[in-house]
DNA sequence: TTGTATAATTGTACCGGTACAATTATACTA
DNA sequence: TAGTATAATTGTACCGGTACAATTATACAA
């Protein structure tokens, strides 16, 4: 683990442990510098990381302050999108409906930047948070990049497996969101009625080298899915 | 404008002008460095900014590459949330339903971190993108921070006014999303039916000093609202 | 041709420094 | 007391440097 990531993790841990609130002040830069025994650039980088994560905000001439939103029921949109392995204190489980190797449809192939003759893994799951139906997911993995999957891996975190066992690194993702009505099949999986409202998110996950390796379509249970997005901006 | 922001803007302009595609390679760091006549740290900072914006991705040992998603119909979630003044080539207009000074309800006061006896501006708008109904918005501004608003300002961009004329700087925001059904009133404004699906986003905008100054509730037309979010991660 | 060492390329981590702008505290003035 | 100039505090911009890890190109061997 990189030094600035380590420092960032420790600072975040410190904030959680002390249960600091929005607006609480952290030690000044120079003290953090000596406290963690790193250079100014490293501590700055660590703080920048925490700022992007929405954990702190910095104010020139004033100090470094804790940032914290106050709605317990809401999950971070990014934490549910494979970026964090955990959802804090909430339990995430899955019913695996399908794990199989197939040929992709045109749209799937297009989103993954591959040919319809290339192999993909198809994974179908219903996911639960604290025992409540959370979403229905259908996702496709490029077999050339993810050569093997099984029900055990899929029941847990696919991303942890991919990064751990396969040693590839995930780079960035494009998420496409829209709102619509449930089909009969979807409603069945989610325990809702046909034509009930729903949020649909399609995501294309890329490796750090820019190659797409996972295309997934998630249909959320509208009553159990509330998201928070912490933004920093305007960018420029 | 800061040097690294200027450089970032020029590089982005270069990409758009040359109409570069996903995966196209940019000049190497050293060349960009001499090309824009800045130090390595500055060009690195500019590139980091573009990376966060989803314009490029960098690959150690390989180069700097253009990142671009390929779904024209989708708007960036952040560009619709006050961060950019423009939506690219799309025209944004508004019907102003109300601009008035009132006392906030409990929830509004709570979200803005003020007292129910403090004054707020209430702004109610229906917004259009390229002439199509896009969303219904109800927002509250802390009068102590935004002392004056009128229909002209509100018809245009409130954020541009606040940052320009008032000289305050917007720092960060917390967005809370959920899916639900339209009320009769909302349906009327959006030209839809009662109980049609909808996306609701509540946002609390903070100044750079951390003080909330705007709380807004937006109800989107589910057929005309499709969003893209470009994420970089995992963070750590 | 195919695989394998080796070298060149290239971005990132980390160091340390100066200058400065925004904020906050202090001292002064009316 | 209240406002105002002044000083101290504090994070950020920008500079330049070394070391290194990941990628890609090259040379060599089988």
Short mmCIF file of C-alpha atoms (C1' of nucleotides) in Angstrom, two decimals:
data_model
loop_
_atom_site.label_atom_id
_atom_site.label_comp_id
_atom_site.label_asym_id
_atom_site.label_seq_id
_atom_site.Cartn_x
_atom_site.Cartn_y
_atom_site.Cartn_z
CA UNK A 1 0.00 0.00 0.00
CA UNK A 2 1.26 3.43 -0.89
CA UNK A 3 2.31 5.78 1.85
CA UNK A 4 -0.25 8.48 1.09
CA UNK A 5 -3.05 5.90 0.95
CA UNK A 6 -1.91 4.49 4.27
CA UNK A 7 -1.90 7.93 5.86
CA UNK A 8 -5.32 8.71 4.41
CA UNK A 9 -6.71 5.46 5.80
CA UNK A 10 -5.30 6.22 9.23
CA UNK A 11 -6.74 9.72 9.28
CA UNK A 12 -10.14 8.41 8.23
CA UNK A 13 -9.93 5.77 10.90
CA UNK A 14 -9.07 8.44 13.43
CA UNK A 15 -12.14 10.45 12.41
CA UNK A 16 -14.44 7.45 12.72
CA UNK A 17 -12.93 6.29 15.97
CA UNK A 18 -13.24 9.72 17.60
CA UNK A 19 -16.65 10.01 15.97
CA UNK A 20 -15.92 13.55 14.76
CA UNK A 21 -18.79 15.60 13.35
CA UNK A 22 -19.19 17.93 10.39
CA UNK A 23 -17.08 21.02 10.98
CA UNK A 24 -14.75 19.50 13.57
CA UNK A 25 -11.20 20.62 13.04
CA UNK A 26 -8.25 18.35 12.41
CA UNK A 27 -4.67 19.14 13.39
CA UNK A 28 -2.90 21.58 11.09
CA UNK A 29 -0.81 20.42 8.17
CA UNK A 30 2.52 20.79 9.88
CA UNK A 31 1.43 18.71 12.83
CA UNK A 32 -0.03 15.96 10.64
CA UNK A 33 3.25 16.05 8.76
CA UNK A 34 5.34 15.29 11.80
CA UNK A 35 2.68 13.07 13.35
CA UNK A 36 2.75 10.66 10.40
CA UNK A 37 6.40 11.39 9.66
CA UNK A 38 5.91 12.16 5.99
CA UNK A 39 6.69 15.10 3.77
CA UNK A 40 4.30 17.92 3.09
CA UNK A 41 3.49 16.67 -0.41
CA UNK A 42 2.54 13.25 0.91
CA UNK A 43 0.23 14.54 3.61
CA UNK A 44 -1.29 16.93 1.07
CA UNK A 45 -1.92 14.03 -1.29
CA UNK A 46 -3.52 12.00 1.47
CA UNK A 47 -5.80 14.89 2.39
CA UNK A 48 -6.71 15.44 -1.24
CA UNK A 49 -7.77 11.81 -1.43
CA UNK A 50 -9.98 12.21 1.63
CA UNK A 51 -11.41 15.39 0.18
CA UNK A 52 -12.41 13.57 -3.00
CA UNK A 53 -13.97 10.82 -0.91
CA UNK A 54 -16.04 13.44 0.86
CA UNK A 55 -14.47 12.80 4.26
CA UNK A 56 -12.97 16.24 4.82
CA UNK A 57 -12.77 19.70 3.32
CA UNK A 58 -9.87 22.07 3.48
CA UNK A 59 -10.01 25.81 3.86
CA UNK A 60 -6.98 27.90 3.14
CA UNK A 61 -6.00 30.12 6.01
CA UNK A 62 -8.29 28.29 8.35
CA UNK A 63 -7.76 24.57 8.63
CA UNK A 64 -8.88 21.06 7.78
CA UNK A 65 -12.43 20.11 8.71
CA UNK A 66 -14.49 16.97 8.88
CA UNK A 67 -17.25 16.56 6.34
CA UNK A 68 -20.09 14.23 7.14
CA UNK A 69 -23.60 13.93 5.85
CA UNK A 70 -26.39 13.14 8.23
CA UNK A 71 -28.71 10.67 6.55
CA UNK A 72 -28.10 7.15 7.89
CA UNK A 73 -30.42 5.37 5.47
CA UNK A 74 -28.56 6.43 2.35
CA UNK A 75 -25.77 4.40 0.77
CA UNK A 76 -22.99 5.91 -1.24
CA UNK A 77 -23.73 5.33 -4.92
CA UNK A 78 -20.11 4.38 -5.52
CA UNK A 79 -19.88 1.93 -2.66
CA UNK A 80 -22.69 -0.08 -4.25
CA UNK A 81 -20.92 -0.01 -7.56
CA UNK A 82 -18.08 -2.31 -6.76
CA UNK A 83 -15.67 0.26 -5.49
CA UNK A 84 -15.71 -0.68 -1.87
CA UNK A 85 -15.89 -4.27 -0.78
CA UNK A 86 -17.97 -3.36 2.24
CA UNK A 87 -21.02 -1.22 2.81
CA UNK A 88 -19.95 -0.14 6.24
CA UNK A 89 -21.95 -2.05 8.79
CA UNK A 90 -24.55 -3.44 6.40
CA UNK A 91 -24.57 -7.04 5.27
CA UNK A 92 -24.59 -7.69 1.53
CA UNK A 93 -25.69 -11.13 0.31
CA UNK A 94 -26.61 -12.61 -3.05
CA UNK A 95 -28.80 -15.23 -4.67
CA UNK A 96 -26.93 -16.47 -7.71
CA UNK A 97 -29.33 -17.29 -10.53
CA UNK A 98 -26.84 -17.97 -13.29
CA UNK A 99 -23.11 -18.27 -13.97
CA UNK A 100 -22.37 -19.43 -17.49
CA UNK A 101 -20.20 -18.88 -20.54
CA UNK A 102 -22.05 -17.59 -23.60
CA UNK A 103 -21.74 -15.39 -26.64
CA UNK A 104 -22.78 -11.77 -26.11
CA UNK A 105 -25.66 -10.02 -27.82
CA UNK A 106 -24.83 -7.08 -30.08
CA UNK A 107 -25.38 -4.39 -27.45
CA UNK A 108 -23.36 -6.27 -24.85
CA UNK A 109 -20.50 -6.80 -27.28
CA UNK A 110 -20.63 -3.16 -28.24
CA UNK A 111 -20.44 -1.96 -24.65
CA UNK A 112 -17.53 -4.29 -23.95
CA UNK A 113 -15.72 -3.42 -27.17
CA UNK A 114 -15.52 -7.04 -28.26
CA UNK A 115 -16.87 -9.24 -31.05
CA UNK A 116 -20.08 -11.27 -30.79
CA UNK A 117 -17.98 -14.41 -31.32
CA UNK A 118 -15.87 -13.73 -28.22
CA UNK A 119 -16.75 -15.56 -25.01
CA UNK A 120 -18.26 -13.83 -22.02
CA UNK A 121 -19.31 -14.93 -18.57
CA UNK A 122 -22.92 -14.13 -17.82
CA UNK A 123 -23.76 -13.60 -14.17
CA UNK A 124 -27.27 -13.12 -12.87
CA UNK A 125 -27.92 -12.25 -9.24
CA UNK A 126 -30.49 -10.90 -6.85
CA UNK A 127 -28.78 -8.92 -4.12
CA UNK A 128 -29.87 -8.24 -0.57
CA UNK A 129 -28.87 -5.62 1.98
CA UNK A 130 -29.57 -6.64 5.55
CA UNK A 131 -31.89 -9.32 4.22
CA UNK A 132 -34.02 -6.97 2.13
CA UNK A 133 -34.19 -7.26 -1.65
CA UNK A 134 -31.97 -4.57 -3.02
CA UNK A 135 -31.50 -5.14 -6.73
CA UNK A 136 -31.54 -7.51 -9.67
CA UNK A 137 -28.30 -7.66 -11.60
CA UNK A 138 -27.29 -9.05 -14.95
CA UNK A 139 -23.63 -8.67 -15.83
CA UNK A 140 -21.17 -9.79 -18.45
CA UNK A 141 -17.44 -10.34 -18.04
CA UNK A 142 -14.94 -10.61 -20.89
CA UNK A 143 -13.65 -14.16 -20.63
CA UNK A 144 -10.27 -13.23 -22.11
CA UNK A 145 -9.72 -11.09 -19.02
CA UNK A 146 -11.70 -13.07 -16.44
CA UNK A 147 -11.04 -16.67 -17.54
CA UNK A 148 -12.84 -18.40 -14.68
CA UNK A 149 -15.81 -17.80 -12.42
CA UNK A 150 -17.96 -20.06 -10.28
CA UNK A 151 -20.94 -19.75 -7.95
CA UNK A 152 -18.76 -19.36 -4.85
CA UNK A 153 -16.79 -16.45 -6.28
CA UNK A 154 -19.93 -14.84 -7.63
CA UNK A 155 -21.80 -15.17 -4.34
CA UNK A 156 -19.05 -13.11 -2.74
CA UNK A 157 -17.36 -10.10 -4.31
CA UNK A 158 -16.34 -10.61 -7.93
CA UNK A 159 -14.22 -7.48 -7.84
CA UNK A 160 -12.18 -8.63 -4.89
CA UNK A 161 -11.52 -11.91 -6.71
CA UNK A 162 -10.60 -10.23 -9.96
CA UNK A 163 -8.20 -7.83 -8.27
CA UNK A 164 -6.82 -10.38 -5.86
CA UNK A 165 -6.48 -13.70 -7.64
CA UNK A 166 -6.15 -12.42 -11.20
CA UNK A 167 -3.96 -9.46 -10.30
CA UNK A 168 -5.65 -7.02 -12.65
CA UNK A 169 -6.43 -3.50 -11.51
CA UNK A 170 -9.71 -1.75 -12.04
CA UNK A 171 -9.36 1.75 -13.38
CA UNK A 172 -12.57 3.62 -14.01
CA UNK A 173 -16.20 3.17 -14.92
CA UNK A 174 -19.02 4.83 -16.84
CA UNK A 175 -22.45 4.64 -15.22
CA UNK A 176 -25.64 5.28 -17.18
CA UNK A 177 -28.76 5.90 -15.12
CA UNK A 178 -32.41 6.09 -16.01
CA UNK A 179 -35.79 5.64 -14.43
CA UNK A 180 -38.53 3.38 -15.77
CA UNK A 181 -41.07 0.72 -14.98
CA UNK A 182 -40.49 -2.88 -13.96
CA UNK A 183 -41.10 -5.78 -16.33
CA UNK A 184 -42.99 -8.77 -15.01
CA UNK A 185 -39.81 -10.81 -14.66
CA UNK A 186 -37.97 -8.09 -12.77
CA UNK A 187 -40.96 -7.50 -10.52
CA UNK A 188 -40.92 -11.21 -9.70
CA UNK A 189 -37.29 -11.12 -8.56
CA UNK A 190 -37.74 -7.95 -6.53
CA UNK A 191 -41.06 -8.89 -4.96
CA UNK A 192 -42.83 -5.92 -6.54
CA UNK A 193 -45.62 -5.34 -9.04
CA UNK A 194 -45.25 -5.04 -12.79
CA UNK A 195 -44.94 -1.38 -13.84
CA UNK A 196 -43.69 -0.29 -10.44
CA UNK A 197 -41.07 2.44 -10.70
CA UNK A 198 -37.40 1.52 -10.76
CA UNK A 199 -33.92 2.90 -11.16
CA UNK A 200 -31.77 1.22 -13.80
CA UNK A 201 -28.02 1.65 -13.91
CA UNK A 202 -25.83 0.27 -16.65
CA UNK A 203 -22.14 0.35 -15.84
CA UNK A 204 -19.08 -0.32 -17.96
CA UNK A 205 -16.06 -1.12 -15.83
CA UNK A 206 -12.64 -0.60 -17.34
CA UNK A 207 -9.26 -1.91 -16.28
CA UNK A 208 -6.60 0.66 -15.53
CA UNK A 209 -5.32 0.17 -19.08
CA UNK A 210 -8.65 1.38 -20.40
CA UNK A 211 -10.04 -1.97 -21.61
CA UNK A 212 -13.67 -2.70 -20.67
CA UNK A 213 -14.01 -5.99 -18.81
CA UNK A 214 -17.45 -5.85 -17.22
CA UNK A 215 -20.79 -4.58 -18.44
CA UNK A 216 -23.61 -4.76 -15.93
CA UNK A 217 -27.27 -3.83 -15.79
CA UNK A 218 -28.74 -3.30 -12.36
CA UNK A 219 -32.42 -2.86 -11.62
CA UNK A 220 -33.02 -1.42 -8.17
CA UNK A 221 -35.88 -1.97 -5.75
CA UNK A 222 -37.20 1.59 -5.58
CA UNK A 223 -38.15 1.40 -1.92
CA UNK A 224 -34.85 -0.02 -0.70
CA UNK A 225 -32.47 2.00 -2.80
CA UNK A 226 -31.56 5.46 -1.61
CA UNK A 227 -28.23 6.87 -2.64
CA UNK A 228 -25.99 9.69 -1.60
CA UNK A 229 -23.40 11.24 -3.89
CA UNK A 230 -20.88 13.62 -2.40
CA UNK A 231 -19.55 15.97 -5.03
CA UNK A 232 -16.67 18.41 -5.03
CA UNK A 233 -16.89 21.19 -7.49
CA UNK A 234 -17.19 23.16 -9.62
CA UNK A 235 -14.21 21.55 -11.24
CA UNK A 236 -12.98 24.59 -13.08
CA UNK B 1 -7.51 31.60 -13.26
CA UNK B 2 -4.87 29.32 -11.89
CA UNK B 3 -2.16 28.06 -14.17
CA UNK B 4 -3.00 24.38 -13.83
CA UNK B 5 -6.67 25.08 -14.50
CA UNK B 6 -5.73 27.09 -17.56
CA UNK B 7 -3.54 24.29 -18.88
CA UNK B 8 -6.27 21.73 -18.19
CA UNK B 9 -8.80 23.84 -20.05
CA UNK B 10 -6.46 24.17 -23.03
CA UNK B 11 -5.79 20.45 -23.18
CA UNK B 12 -9.49 19.69 -23.01
CA UNK B 13 -10.13 22.22 -25.75
CA UNK B 14 -7.42 20.58 -27.83
CA UNK B 15 -9.11 17.20 -27.41
CA UNK B 16 -12.51 18.55 -28.42
CA UNK B 17 -11.15 20.53 -31.31
CA UNK B 18 -9.22 17.58 -32.75
CA UNK B 19 -12.24 15.41 -31.90
CA UNK B 20 -10.04 12.73 -30.34
CA UNK B 21 -11.63 9.39 -29.48
CA UNK B 22 -11.38 7.00 -26.55
CA UNK B 23 -7.89 5.55 -26.44
CA UNK B 24 -6.20 8.24 -28.52
CA UNK B 25 -2.82 9.11 -27.13
CA UNK B 26 -1.75 12.56 -26.00
CA UNK B 27 1.83 13.84 -26.08
CA UNK B 28 4.04 12.55 -23.30
CA UNK B 29 4.46 14.45 -20.05
CA UNK B 30 7.78 15.99 -20.94
CA UNK B 31 6.46 17.37 -24.19
CA UNK B 32 3.32 18.80 -22.56
CA UNK B 33 5.61 20.32 -19.97
CA UNK B 34 7.63 22.28 -22.51
CA UNK B 35 4.62 22.85 -24.75
CA UNK B 36 2.74 24.72 -22.05
CA UNK B 37 5.95 26.00 -20.43
CA UNK B 38 5.11 24.83 -16.93
CA UNK B 39 6.80 22.61 -14.41
CA UNK B 40 6.18 18.91 -14.09
CA UNK B 41 4.05 19.31 -10.99
CA UNK B 42 1.77 21.79 -12.69
CA UNK B 43 1.17 19.67 -15.76
CA UNK B 44 0.61 16.68 -13.48
CA UNK B 45 -1.97 18.64 -11.53
CA UNK B 46 -3.73 19.70 -14.71
CA UNK B 47 -3.85 16.10 -15.93
CA UNK B 48 -5.12 14.93 -12.58
CA UNK B 49 -7.96 17.42 -12.87
CA UNK B 50 -8.86 16.11 -16.31
CA UNK B 51 -8.69 12.58 -15.03
CA UNK B 52 -11.19 13.39 -12.29
CA UNK B 53 -13.43 15.03 -14.84
CA UNK B 54 -13.36 11.83 -16.88
CA UNK B 55 -11.63 13.42 -19.86
CA UNK B 56 -8.45 11.34 -19.83
CA UNK B 57 -6.81 8.41 -18.11
CA UNK B 58 -3.14 7.96 -17.45
CA UNK B 59 -1.19 4.75 -17.61
CA UNK B 60 2.23 4.54 -16.08
CA UNK B 61 4.86 3.36 -18.51
CA UNK B 62 2.54 3.86 -21.42
CA UNK B 63 1.08 7.31 -21.81
CA UNK B 64 -1.88 9.62 -21.46
CA UNK B 65 -5.08 8.62 -23.24
CA UNK B 66 -8.39 10.19 -24.09
CA UNK B 67 -11.45 8.91 -22.26
CA UNK B 68 -14.82 9.42 -23.81
CA UNK B 69 -18.15 7.71 -23.38
CA UNK B 70 -20.32 7.06 -26.36
CA UNK B 71 -23.91 7.79 -25.41
CA UNK B 72 -24.99 11.15 -26.81
CA UNK B 73 -28.38 11.25 -25.10
CA UNK B 74 -27.00 11.14 -21.56
CA UNK B 75 -26.16 14.23 -19.55
CA UNK B 76 -23.54 14.32 -16.87
CA UNK B 77 -25.28 14.18 -13.50
CA UNK B 78 -22.96 16.86 -12.18
CA UNK B 79 -23.46 19.25 -15.08
CA UNK B 80 -27.18 19.32 -14.28
CA UNK B 81 -26.42 19.99 -10.64
CA UNK B 82 -25.15 23.51 -10.96
CA UNK B 83 -21.52 22.71 -11.47
CA UNK B 84 -21.24 23.72 -15.07
CA UNK B 85 -23.07 26.74 -16.40
CA UNK B 86 -23.63 25.06 -19.75
CA UNK B 87 -24.86 21.67 -20.84
CA UNK B 88 -22.64 21.56 -23.88
CA UNK B 89 -24.73 22.27 -26.93
CA UNK B 90 -28.12 21.89 -25.26
CA UNK B 91 -30.32 24.84 -24.40
CA UNK B 92 -31.52 25.12 -20.82
CA UNK B 93 -34.52 27.34 -20.11
CA UNK B 94 -36.80 27.86 -17.14
CA UNK B 95 -40.36 28.80 -16.21
CA UNK B 96 -40.17 30.64 -12.93
CA UNK B 97 -43.19 29.87 -10.77
CA UNK B 98 -42.13 31.59 -7.58
CA UNK B 99 -39.42 33.79 -6.10
CA UNK B 100 -40.20 34.93 -2.59
CA UNK B 101 -38.82 35.44 0.89
CA UNK B 102 -40.31 33.17 3.54
CA UNK B 103 -39.57 31.27 6.72
CA UNK B 104 -38.37 27.71 6.20
CA UNK B 105 -40.15 24.57 7.34
CA UNK B 106 -38.42 22.41 9.91
CA UNK B 107 -36.84 20.00 7.40
CA UNK B 108 -35.63 22.83 5.21
CA UNK B 109 -34.11 24.66 8.17
CA UNK B 110 -32.50 21.46 9.33
CA UNK B 111 -30.90 20.79 5.95
CA UNK B 112 -29.61 24.33 5.77
CA UNK B 113 -28.38 24.37 9.35
CA UNK B 114 -30.41 27.46 10.23
CA UNK B 115 -33.29 28.41 12.49
CA UNK B 116 -36.93 28.41 11.39
CA UNK B 117 -37.01 32.14 12.17
CA UNK B 118 -34.24 32.91 9.66
CA UNK B 119 -35.23 34.19 6.23
CA UNK B 120 -34.86 32.13 3.09
CA UNK B 121 -35.55 32.70 -0.56
CA UNK B 122 -37.89 30.16 -2.03
CA UNK B 123 -37.48 29.50 -5.75
CA UNK B 124 -39.79 27.30 -7.75
CA UNK B 125 -39.05 26.48 -11.38
CA UNK B 126 -39.90 24.11 -14.18
CA UNK B 127 -36.84 23.55 -16.33
CA UNK B 128 -36.58 22.62 -19.98
CA UNK B 129 -33.79 21.10 -22.07
CA UNK B 130 -34.12 21.82 -25.77
CA UNK B 131 -37.74 22.73 -25.18
CA UNK B 132 -38.66 19.49 -23.46
CA UNK B 133 -39.81 19.41 -19.83
CA UNK B 134 -36.86 18.24 -17.83
CA UNK B 135 -37.61 18.72 -14.15
CA UNK B 136 -39.56 20.50 -11.47
CA UNK B 137 -37.43 22.24 -8.87
CA UNK B 138 -38.10 23.74 -5.47
CA UNK B 139 -35.11 25.31 -3.79
CA UNK B 140 -34.29 27.39 -0.75
CA UNK B 141 -31.44 29.88 -0.35
CA UNK B 142 -30.18 31.25 2.94
CA UNK B 143 -30.96 34.95 2.75
CA UNK B 144 -28.05 35.87 5.01
CA UNK B 145 -25.76 34.56 2.26
CA UNK B 146 -27.86 35.34 -0.81
CA UNK B 147 -29.48 38.66 0.16
CA UNK B 148 -31.24 39.35 -3.13
CA UNK B 149 -32.84 37.40 -5.97
CA UNK B 150 -35.34 38.30 -8.66
CA UNK B 151 -37.06 36.60 -11.57
CA UNK B 152 -34.39 37.63 -14.08
CA UNK B 153 -31.55 36.14 -12.05
CA UNK B 154 -33.55 33.02 -11.33
CA UNK B 155 -34.52 32.52 -14.97
CA UNK B 156 -30.82 32.35 -15.79
CA UNK B 157 -28.18 30.62 -13.68
CA UNK B 158 -28.42 31.36 -9.97
CA UNK B 159 -25.00 29.86 -9.36
CA UNK B 160 -23.30 32.12 -11.86
CA UNK B 161 -24.92 35.10 -10.15
CA UNK B 162 -23.99 33.96 -6.68
CA UNK B 163 -20.37 33.34 -7.62
CA UNK B 164 -20.08 36.39 -9.83
CA UNK B 165 -21.97 39.25 -8.24
CA UNK B 166 -21.80 38.11 -4.63
CA UNK B 167 -18.23 36.85 -4.81
CA UNK B 168 -18.84 33.73 -2.76
CA UNK B 169 -17.34 30.42 -3.79
CA UNK B 170 -19.21 27.16 -3.91
CA UNK B 171 -17.36 24.31 -2.30
CA UNK B 172 -19.13 20.98 -2.28
CA UNK B 173 -22.53 19.35 -2.24
CA UNK B 174 -24.36 16.33 -0.91
CA UNK B 175 -26.92 14.76 -3.25
CA UNK B 176 -29.60 12.38 -1.99
CA UNK B 177 -31.35 10.33 -4.66
CA UNK B 178 -34.42 8.17 -4.59
CA UNK B 179 -37.08 6.83 -6.91
CA UNK B 180 -40.78 7.20 -6.36
CA UNK B 181 -44.13 8.12 -7.86
CA UNK B 182 -45.34 11.54 -8.96
CA UNK B 183 -47.90 13.49 -6.99
CA UNK B 184 -50.77 15.09 -8.89
CA UNK B 185 -49.18 18.54 -8.64
CA UNK B 186 -45.81 17.34 -9.90
CA UNK B 187 -47.44 15.40 -12.70
CA UNK B 188 -49.18 18.58 -13.75
CA UNK B 189 -45.95 20.53 -14.03
CA UNK B 190 -44.17 17.76 -15.91
CA UNK B 191 -47.04 16.87 -18.23
CA UNK B 192 -47.23 13.33 -16.89
CA UNK B 193 -49.76 11.19 -15.04
CA UNK B 194 -50.12 10.88 -11.29
CA UNK B 195 -48.14 7.88 -9.96
CA UNK B 196 -45.79 7.86 -12.94
CA UNK B 197 -42.24 6.94 -11.92
CA UNK B 198 -39.76 9.67 -11.11
CA UNK B 199 -36.28 10.36 -9.85
CA UNK B 200 -36.00 12.75 -6.93
CA UNK B 201 -32.75 14.40 -5.96
CA UNK B 202 -32.31 16.55 -2.89
CA UNK B 203 -29.08 18.50 -2.85
CA UNK B 204 -27.42 20.56 -0.16
CA UNK B 205 -24.90 22.99 -1.60
CA UNK B 206 -22.17 24.29 0.67
CA UNK B 207 -19.87 27.25 0.31
CA UNK B 208 -16.16 26.55 0.34
CA UNK B 209 -16.17 27.42 4.04
CA UNK B 210 -18.55 24.53 4.65
CA UNK B 211 -21.73 26.54 5.30
CA UNK B 212 -24.88 25.28 3.54
CA UNK B 213 -26.50 27.99 1.44
CA UNK B 214 -28.87 26.14 -0.87
CA UNK B 215 -31.19 23.20 -0.35
CA UNK B 216 -33.02 22.03 -3.43
CA UNK B 217 -35.48 19.29 -4.31
CA UNK B 218 -35.64 18.28 -7.95
CA UNK B 219 -38.24 15.98 -9.45
CA UNK B 220 -37.19 14.69 -12.85
CA UNK B 221 -39.28 13.76 -15.87
CA UNK B 222 -38.41 10.08 -16.09
CA UNK B 223 -38.47 9.96 -19.88
CA UNK B 224 -36.27 13.00 -20.42
CA UNK B 225 -33.72 12.43 -17.73
CA UNK B 226 -30.86 10.09 -18.45
CA UNK B 227 -27.62 10.62 -16.61
CA UNK B 228 -24.05 9.52 -16.95
CA UNK B 229 -21.60 9.44 -14.06
CA UNK B 230 -17.95 8.87 -14.78
CA UNK B 231 -16.20 7.44 -11.76
CA UNK B 232 -12.57 6.90 -10.95
CA UNK B 233 -11.80 4.28 -8.42
CA UNK B 234 -11.49 2.28 -6.32
CA UNK B 235 -10.29 5.13 -4.16
CA UNK B 236 -8.10 3.10 -1.89
"C1'" DT C 1 8.60 -18.14 -35.74
"C1'" DT C 2 8.25 -17.97 -30.80
"C1'" DG C 3 9.47 -17.17 -26.51
"C1'" DT C 4 12.67 -14.70 -23.27
"C1'" DA C 5 15.83 -11.76 -21.32
"C1'" DT C 6 17.24 -6.76 -21.62
"C1'" DA C 7 16.83 -1.95 -22.32
"C1'" DA C 8 14.25 2.31 -23.20
"C1'" DT C 9 10.11 4.80 -22.29
"C1'" DT C 10 6.91 6.95 -19.32
"C1'" DG C 11 3.95 8.24 -15.52
"C1'" DT C 12 3.84 8.29 -10.27
"C1'" DA C 13 5.52 8.45 -5.46
"C1'" DC C 14 7.91 11.03 -2.50
"C1'" DC C 15 11.07 14.55 -1.00
"C1'" DG C 16 11.83 19.57 0.07
"C1'" DG C 17 11.61 24.31 -0.90
"C1'" DT C 18 9.60 29.49 -1.86
"C1'" DA C 19 5.85 32.51 -2.49
"C1'" DC C 20 1.32 33.74 -1.74
"C1'" DA C 21 -3.72 34.30 -0.73
"C1'" DA C 22 -7.44 33.54 2.41
"C1'" DT C 23 -8.68 33.42 6.99
"C1'" DT C 24 -8.40 34.51 11.81
"C1'" DA C 25 -6.51 36.82 15.77
"C1'" DT C 26 -4.61 41.03 17.62
"C1'" DA C 27 -3.84 45.71 18.38
"C1'" DC C 28 -5.22 50.04 17.53
"C1'" DT C 29 -8.42 53.90 16.71
"C1'" DA C 30 -12.55 56.56 17.04
"C1'" DT D 1 -18.32 49.37 21.87
"C1'" DA D 2 -17.47 48.94 17.13
"C1'" DG D 3 -14.99 49.35 13.36
"C1'" DT D 4 -10.33 49.11 11.10
"C1'" DA D 5 -5.66 48.43 10.13
"C1'" DT D 6 -1.98 44.98 11.12
"C1'" DA D 7 0.09 40.70 12.07
"C1'" DA D 8 0.03 35.66 12.62
"C1'" DT D 9 -1.82 31.42 10.98
"C1'" DT D 10 -2.62 28.10 7.51
"C1'" DG D 11 -3.48 25.69 3.23
"C1'" DT D 12 -2.33 25.92 -1.90
"C1'" DA D 13 0.23 26.99 -6.17
"C1'" DC D 14 4.22 26.25 -8.30
"C1'" DC D 15 9.01 25.03 -8.79
"C1'" DG D 16 12.55 21.24 -9.36
"C1'" DG D 17 14.64 17.06 -8.13
"C1'" DT D 18 15.50 11.52 -7.33
"C1'" DA D 19 13.84 6.93 -7.37
"C1'" DC D 20 10.94 3.58 -9.07
"C1'" DA D 21 7.35 0.53 -11.20
"C1'" DA D 22 4.65 -0.57 -15.16
"C1'" DT D 23 4.64 -0.80 -19.91
"C1'" DT D 24 6.58 -1.24 -24.43
"C1'" DA D 25 10.30 -1.93 -27.66
"C1'" DT D 26 14.51 -4.35 -28.76
"C1'" DA D 27 17.84 -7.92 -29.06
"C1'" DC D 28 18.82 -12.45 -28.52
"C1'" DA D 29 18.24 -17.49 -28.24
"C1'" DA D 30 15.83 -21.78 -29.22
#
